[in-house]
């Protein structure tokens, strides 16, 4: 009697070949790497980061100190060669100057309209505007009662899922706000991404930043402190962004010059779970299509009622 043949699963091999590509597509974008912070453009220098020491005797984390002179931007397609994810996470390890109020990140479409922004300071604002102009400025999510400009390190994660955005602060505090965008929202990647300000704003981000990641899934924000920015005493799953590849224990230093030399001599490498484009770069703010920038009206907290919105 002939042995029965096991049925063949059609198309199994092509599916297996696609698995690495699917995994790659889920990796976060390392914004600092894509903007070439490691090259230390004007207004950017290396400094001590979140942890003065890590487990197993490793030296300090490394961050970047940003001054008012910094002007850093790049075409958004260098960060997202394809489309910008509909649901996503923005994650940052940041220490803003005490009392400051400025945008950490701004994304503009090809016509110069700001579609995405994260404003740090007292009562942070998440700016989002899809291709149809939704939500309106008065509906931007405001996280009142939270201050990110106290001169301290904060692990900030924003999870954008459908019609809501959740802010997760320092791995504990979670606040969710409605995000009344359209059913199929689109962020244009044919414009530019600006770090630390908005094109027409006088306010600029000043302080230290160690990580800035954008992941194409909303769950990453909830896993930020475990997978991307663990506690100083914890064993990391993988090295942090811009972390030294062979990080020696910090030598004894006697002056600021020696400290800066120590950071300058360290070797850096990219976060293995994040990526940027090979044509990474930063440049002065480029001119957009038509040469005109349309700034989304700024949300102002009106005098007398700090939680009401007014539009400038």
CSV table of C-alpha atoms in Angstrom, one decimal:
chain,number,residue,atom,x,y,z
A,1,UNK,CA,0.0,0.0,0.0
A,2,UNK,CA,1.4,3.4,-1.0
A,3,UNK,CA,2.2,5.7,2.0
A,4,UNK,CA,-0.1,8.7,2.2
A,5,UNK,CA,1.8,11.9,1.4
A,6,UNK,CA,1.7,14.8,3.9
A,7,UNK,CA,-0.1,17.8,2.3
A,8,UNK,CA,2.2,20.6,1.4
A,9,UNK,CA,1.5,24.0,2.9
A,10,UNK,CA,1.4,26.4,-0.1
A,11,UNK,CA,3.5,29.5,0.1
A,12,UNK,CA,5.3,28.6,3.4
A,13,UNK,CA,8.8,29.5,2.2
A,14,UNK,CA,7.9,33.0,0.9
A,15,UNK,CA,6.2,33.7,4.3
A,16,UNK,CA,9.3,32.6,6.2
A,17,UNK,CA,11.5,34.8,4.0
A,18,UNK,CA,9.2,37.8,4.8
A,19,UNK,CA,9.5,37.3,8.6
A,20,UNK,CA,12.8,39.2,9.0
A,21,UNK,CA,11.4,42.1,6.9
A,22,UNK,CA,8.3,42.3,9.1
A,23,UNK,CA,10.5,42.4,12.2
A,24,UNK,CA,12.6,45.1,10.7
A,25,UNK,CA,9.5,47.2,9.9
A,26,UNK,CA,8.5,47.2,13.6
A,27,UNK,CA,11.8,48.7,14.8
A,28,UNK,CA,11.8,52.2,16.1
A,29,UNK,CA,13.5,55.1,14.3
A,30,UNK,CA,16.4,56.7,16.2
A,31,UNK,CA,15.7,60.3,15.6
A,32,UNK,CA,19.0,61.5,17.2
A,33,UNK,CA,21.0,59.2,14.9
A,34,UNK,CA,19.0,60.2,11.8
A,35,UNK,CA,19.8,63.9,12.6
A,36,UNK,CA,23.5,63.0,13.2
A,37,UNK,CA,23.8,64.2,16.8
A,38,UNK,CA,26.9,62.0,17.1
A,39,UNK,CA,28.6,64.5,14.7
A,40,UNK,CA,28.0,67.2,17.3
A,41,UNK,CA,26.7,70.0,15.0
A,42,UNK,CA,26.7,73.6,16.3
A,43,UNK,CA,24.9,73.9,19.6
A,44,UNK,CA,25.3,70.2,20.5
A,45,UNK,CA,27.9,68.6,22.7
A,46,UNK,CA,28.2,65.4,24.6
A,47,UNK,CA,27.6,65.3,28.3
A,48,UNK,CA,26.8,62.9,31.1
A,49,UNK,CA,23.4,61.1,30.7
A,50,UNK,CA,20.7,59.6,32.8
A,51,UNK,CA,22.8,57.1,34.7
A,52,UNK,CA,26.2,58.1,36.2
A,53,UNK,CA,27.0,54.3,36.3
A,54,UNK,CA,25.4,51.2,34.9
A,55,UNK,CA,25.4,47.6,36.2
A,56,UNK,CA,28.6,45.6,36.0
A,57,UNK,CA,30.8,48.6,36.5
A,58,UNK,CA,30.1,50.3,33.2
A,59,UNK,CA,30.7,54.0,33.0
A,60,UNK,CA,28.1,56.8,32.7
A,61,UNK,CA,25.4,57.1,30.1
A,62,UNK,CA,26.1,59.7,27.4
A,63,UNK,CA,23.6,62.4,26.4
A,64,UNK,CA,23.7,65.5,24.3
A,65,UNK,CA,23.5,69.1,25.7
A,66,UNK,CA,21.5,71.4,23.4
A,67,UNK,CA,22.0,75.2,23.4
A,68,UNK,CA,20.1,78.0,21.7
A,69,UNK,CA,22.5,77.9,18.8
A,70,UNK,CA,21.4,74.5,17.6
A,71,UNK,CA,19.5,74.4,14.3
A,72,UNK,CA,18.8,70.8,13.4
A,73,UNK,CA,16.5,69.5,10.7
A,74,UNK,CA,16.2,66.9,8.0
A,75,UNK,CA,13.8,65.8,5.3
A,76,UNK,CA,11.2,63.5,7.0
A,77,UNK,CA,11.8,60.8,4.4
A,78,UNK,CA,15.3,60.3,5.9
A,79,UNK,CA,13.5,59.1,9.0
A,80,UNK,CA,10.6,57.5,7.3
A,81,UNK,CA,11.4,56.4,3.7
A,82,UNK,CA,7.9,54.9,3.5
A,83,UNK,CA,4.8,56.2,5.1
A,84,UNK,CA,4.5,57.6,8.6
A,85,UNK,CA,2.7,55.0,10.8
A,86,UNK,CA,-1.0,55.7,11.6
A,87,UNK,CA,-0.6,54.4,15.2
A,88,UNK,CA,2.8,54.9,16.8
A,89,UNK,CA,4.9,55.7,19.9
A,90,UNK,CA,7.2,58.6,20.6
A,91,UNK,CA,9.7,58.0,23.4
A,92,UNK,CA,12.3,60.3,24.9
A,93,UNK,CA,14.8,60.4,27.7
A,94,UNK,CA,15.2,64.1,28.3
A,95,UNK,CA,16.1,66.8,30.8
A,96,UNK,CA,14.7,70.2,29.8
A,97,UNK,CA,16.0,73.4,31.3
A,98,UNK,CA,14.0,74.5,34.3
A,99,UNK,CA,11.2,76.9,33.4
A,100,UNK,CA,11.4,76.3,29.6
A,101,UNK,CA,8.5,75.9,27.3
A,102,UNK,CA,9.4,74.7,23.8
A,103,UNK,CA,8.8,72.0,21.2
A,104,UNK,CA,11.1,69.0,21.3
A,105,UNK,CA,10.1,67.8,17.8
A,106,UNK,CA,8.1,69.2,14.9
A,107,UNK,CA,7.1,67.5,11.7
A,108,UNK,CA,5.9,69.6,8.7
A,109,UNK,CA,4.2,68.5,5.5
A,110,UNK,CA,5.5,69.5,2.0
A,111,UNK,CA,3.5,72.7,2.1
A,112,UNK,CA,4.9,73.9,5.4
A,113,UNK,CA,1.9,73.0,7.7
A,114,UNK,CA,2.9,71.5,11.0
A,115,UNK,CA,1.3,68.1,11.4
A,116,UNK,CA,3.0,66.7,14.5
A,117,UNK,CA,4.7,68.2,17.5
A,118,UNK,CA,5.6,67.5,21.2
A,119,UNK,CA,5.8,70.6,23.4
A,120,UNK,CA,7.7,70.2,26.7
A,121,UNK,CA,7.2,72.4,29.7
A,122,UNK,CA,4.3,73.1,32.1
A,123,UNK,CA,1.3,71.2,30.9
A,124,UNK,CA,2.8,69.5,27.8
A,125,UNK,CA,0.9,69.6,24.5
A,126,UNK,CA,0.7,66.9,21.9
A,127,UNK,CA,0.2,68.6,18.5
A,128,UNK,CA,-1.3,66.5,15.8
A,129,UNK,CA,-3.1,67.5,12.6
A,130,UNK,CA,-4.0,65.0,9.9
A,131,UNK,CA,-4.4,65.7,6.2
A,132,UNK,CA,-7.9,67.1,6.7
A,133,UNK,CA,-6.9,69.4,9.5
A,134,UNK,CA,-8.2,67.3,12.4
A,135,UNK,CA,-8.2,67.8,15.3
A,136,UNK,CA,-8.6,71.6,15.5
A,137,UNK,CA,-6.0,73.5,17.7
A,138,UNK,CA,-8.4,73.9,20.6
A,139,UNK,CA,-8.7,70.1,20.7
A,140,UNK,CA,-5.0,69.3,20.9
A,141,UNK,CA,-4.4,67.0,23.9
A,142,UNK,CA,-3.2,69.0,26.9
A,143,UNK,CA,-1.6,67.1,29.8
A,144,UNK,CA,-2.3,69.5,32.6
A,145,UNK,CA,-0.8,69.0,36.0
A,146,UNK,CA,2.5,67.6,34.5
A,147,UNK,CA,5.7,69.5,34.3
A,148,UNK,CA,8.6,68.4,32.1
A,149,UNK,CA,10.6,71.5,32.6
A,150,UNK,CA,11.9,71.1,36.1
A,151,UNK,CA,15.5,70.5,35.3
A,152,UNK,CA,15.3,66.8,36.0
A,153,UNK,CA,15.6,63.7,33.9
A,154,UNK,CA,12.3,62.2,32.6
A,155,UNK,CA,11.4,59.1,30.7
A,156,UNK,CA,8.6,60.3,28.5
A,157,UNK,CA,6.5,58.0,26.3
A,158,UNK,CA,3.5,58.8,24.1
A,159,UNK,CA,1.3,56.1,22.7
A,160,UNK,CA,-1.0,57.1,19.8
A,161,UNK,CA,-3.7,54.6,19.1
A,162,UNK,CA,-6.8,55.4,17.0
A,163,UNK,CA,-8.7,58.3,18.7
A,164,UNK,CA,-6.6,58.7,21.8
A,165,UNK,CA,-3.1,59.5,23.0
A,166,UNK,CA,-1.6,58.2,26.3
A,167,UNK,CA,1.3,59.9,28.1
A,168,UNK,CA,3.4,57.7,30.3
A,169,UNK,CA,5.8,59.6,32.5
A,170,UNK,CA,8.7,58.0,34.3
A,171,UNK,CA,7.3,54.5,33.9
A,172,UNK,CA,4.5,55.1,36.3
A,173,UNK,CA,2.1,58.0,35.7
A,174,UNK,CA,-0.3,57.4,32.8
A,175,UNK,CA,-2.7,60.0,31.4
A,176,UNK,CA,-5.0,59.4,28.4
A,177,UNK,CA,-6.5,62.2,26.3
A,178,UNK,CA,-8.9,62.1,23.3
A,179,UNK,CA,-7.4,62.6,19.8
A,180,UNK,CA,-10.3,63.4,17.5
A,181,UNK,CA,-8.5,62.8,14.2
A,182,UNK,CA,-10.0,61.4,11.0
A,183,UNK,CA,-10.7,57.7,10.4
A,184,UNK,CA,-7.6,57.3,8.1
A,185,UNK,CA,-5.1,60.0,9.2
A,186,UNK,CA,-2.0,60.7,7.2
A,187,UNK,CA,1.2,62.4,8.2
A,188,UNK,CA,3.0,63.7,5.1
A,189,UNK,CA,6.7,62.5,4.8
A,190,UNK,CA,7.5,64.9,2.0
A,191,UNK,CA,8.3,67.8,4.3
A,192,UNK,CA,10.8,68.3,7.0
A,193,UNK,CA,11.4,67.3,10.6
A,194,UNK,CA,12.7,69.9,13.0
A,195,UNK,CA,14.4,69.3,16.4
A,196,UNK,CA,14.0,71.5,19.4
A,197,UNK,CA,11.6,74.2,18.1
A,198,UNK,CA,9.0,75.2,15.5
A,199,UNK,CA,10.1,77.1,12.4
A,200,UNK,CA,8.6,80.5,13.4
A,201,UNK,CA,9.0,80.1,17.2
A,202,UNK,CA,11.4,82.1,19.3
A,203,UNK,CA,11.4,79.4,22.0
A,204,UNK,CA,13.9,76.6,21.5
A,205,UNK,CA,14.6,73.5,23.5
A,206,UNK,CA,17.5,73.8,25.9
A,207,UNK,CA,18.7,71.0,28.0
A,208,UNK,CA,20.0,67.4,27.7
A,209,UNK,CA,18.6,64.5,25.7
A,210,UNK,CA,19.8,60.9,25.6
A,211,UNK,CA,17.1,59.2,23.5
A,212,UNK,CA,14.4,60.1,21.0
A,213,UNK,CA,12.7,57.2,19.3
A,214,UNK,CA,9.6,56.8,17.1
A,215,UNK,CA,8.2,53.3,16.9
A,216,UNK,CA,5.5,52.2,14.3
A,217,UNK,CA,3.3,50.7,17.0
A,218,UNK,CA,1.5,52.1,20.1
A,219,UNK,CA,2.6,49.3,22.4
A,220,UNK,CA,6.3,50.4,22.4
A,221,UNK,CA,5.5,53.3,24.7
A,222,UNK,CA,4.3,50.9,27.4
A,223,UNK,CA,7.5,48.9,27.0
A,224,UNK,CA,9.8,51.9,27.0
A,225,UNK,CA,11.3,51.5,30.5
A,226,UNK,CA,11.8,47.8,30.1
A,227,UNK,CA,13.2,47.5,26.6
A,228,UNK,CA,14.6,50.8,25.6
A,229,UNK,CA,15.5,52.8,28.8
A,230,UNK,CA,15.9,50.5,31.8
A,231,UNK,CA,16.7,51.6,35.3
A,232,UNK,CA,20.4,52.2,36.1
A,233,UNK,CA,20.7,49.1,38.2
A,234,UNK,CA,18.8,46.8,35.8
A,235,UNK,CA,20.4,44.6,33.2
A,236,UNK,CA,19.5,46.2,29.8
A,237,UNK,CA,17.9,44.1,27.0
A,238,UNK,CA,20.1,46.0,24.6
A,239,UNK,CA,22.4,49.0,24.6
A,240,UNK,CA,20.8,52.4,24.7
A,241,UNK,CA,20.9,54.8,21.8
A,242,UNK,CA,24.2,56.6,21.4
A,243,UNK,CA,25.7,54.5,24.2
A,244,UNK,CA,29.4,53.8,24.1
A,245,UNK,CA,30.3,50.4,22.6
A,246,UNK,CA,33.2,49.9,24.9
A,247,UNK,CA,32.4,52.1,27.8
A,248,UNK,CA,35.1,52.2,30.4
A,249,UNK,CA,34.6,53.3,33.9
A,250,UNK,CA,34.8,57.0,34.2
A,251,UNK,CA,38.2,58.2,35.2
A,252,UNK,CA,38.8,60.6,38.0
A,253,UNK,CA,38.6,64.2,36.6
A,254,UNK,CA,39.6,67.4,38.2
A,255,UNK,CA,38.1,70.0,35.8
A,256,UNK,CA,35.4,70.5,33.2
A,257,UNK,CA,37.9,70.2,30.4
A,258,UNK,CA,38.9,66.7,31.4
A,259,UNK,CA,35.3,65.7,31.6
A,260,UNK,CA,34.5,66.9,28.1
A,261,UNK,CA,37.6,65.2,26.8
A,262,UNK,CA,36.4,61.9,28.3
A,263,UNK,CA,33.1,62.1,26.4
A,264,UNK,CA,34.8,63.1,23.2
A,265,UNK,CA,37.0,60.0,23.2
A,266,UNK,CA,34.2,57.5,23.6
A,267,UNK,CA,33.1,55.4,20.8
A,268,UNK,CA,29.4,55.3,19.7
A,269,UNK,CA,27.2,53.0,17.9
A,270,UNK,CA,23.5,52.8,16.9
A,271,UNK,CA,20.8,51.2,19.0
A,272,UNK,CA,20.3,47.7,17.5
A,273,UNK,CA,16.5,48.0,17.7
A,274,UNK,CA,16.4,51.3,15.9
A,275,UNK,CA,17.3,52.6,12.6
A,276,UNK,CA,17.7,55.7,10.4
A,277,UNK,CA,18.4,56.2,6.7
A,278,UNK,CA,21.9,55.8,5.4
A,279,UNK,CA,21.6,59.3,4.0
A,280,UNK,CA,21.3,60.7,7.5
A,281,UNK,CA,22.2,64.3,7.9
A,282,UNK,CA,21.3,67.7,9.4
A,283,UNK,CA,21.1,71.1,7.8
A,284,UNK,CA,19.7,74.5,8.3
A,285,UNK,CA,16.0,74.6,8.0
A,286,UNK,CA,15.3,74.0,4.3
A,287,UNK,CA,12.7,75.9,2.2
A,288,UNK,CA,9.5,73.9,1.7
A,289,UNK,CA,7.3,73.6,-1.4
A,290,UNK,CA,6.1,77.1,-2.3
A,291,UNK,CA,8.6,78.7,0.1
A,292,UNK,CA,5.8,79.4,2.7
A,293,UNK,CA,5.5,78.0,6.2
A,294,UNK,CA,2.0,77.6,7.7
A,295,UNK,CA,2.3,77.5,11.4
A,296,UNK,CA,-0.4,75.7,13.3
A,297,UNK,CA,-1.9,78.3,15.7
A,298,UNK,CA,-0.2,78.0,19.1
A,299,UNK,CA,-2.3,77.0,22.1
A,300,UNK,CA,-2.2,79.5,24.8
A,301,UNK,CA,-3.4,79.2,28.4
A,302,UNK,CA,-5.6,82.2,28.9
A,303,UNK,CA,-5.0,84.4,32.0
A,304,UNK,CA,-7.5,83.9,34.8
A,305,UNK,CA,-8.2,80.3,33.7
A,306,UNK,CA,-5.0,78.3,33.1
A,307,UNK,CA,-6.8,75.3,31.6
A,308,UNK,CA,-8.8,77.2,28.9
A,309,UNK,CA,-7.5,77.4,25.4
A,310,UNK,CA,-7.0,80.4,23.3
A,311,UNK,CA,-5.6,80.6,19.8
A,312,UNK,CA,-2.9,83.1,18.9
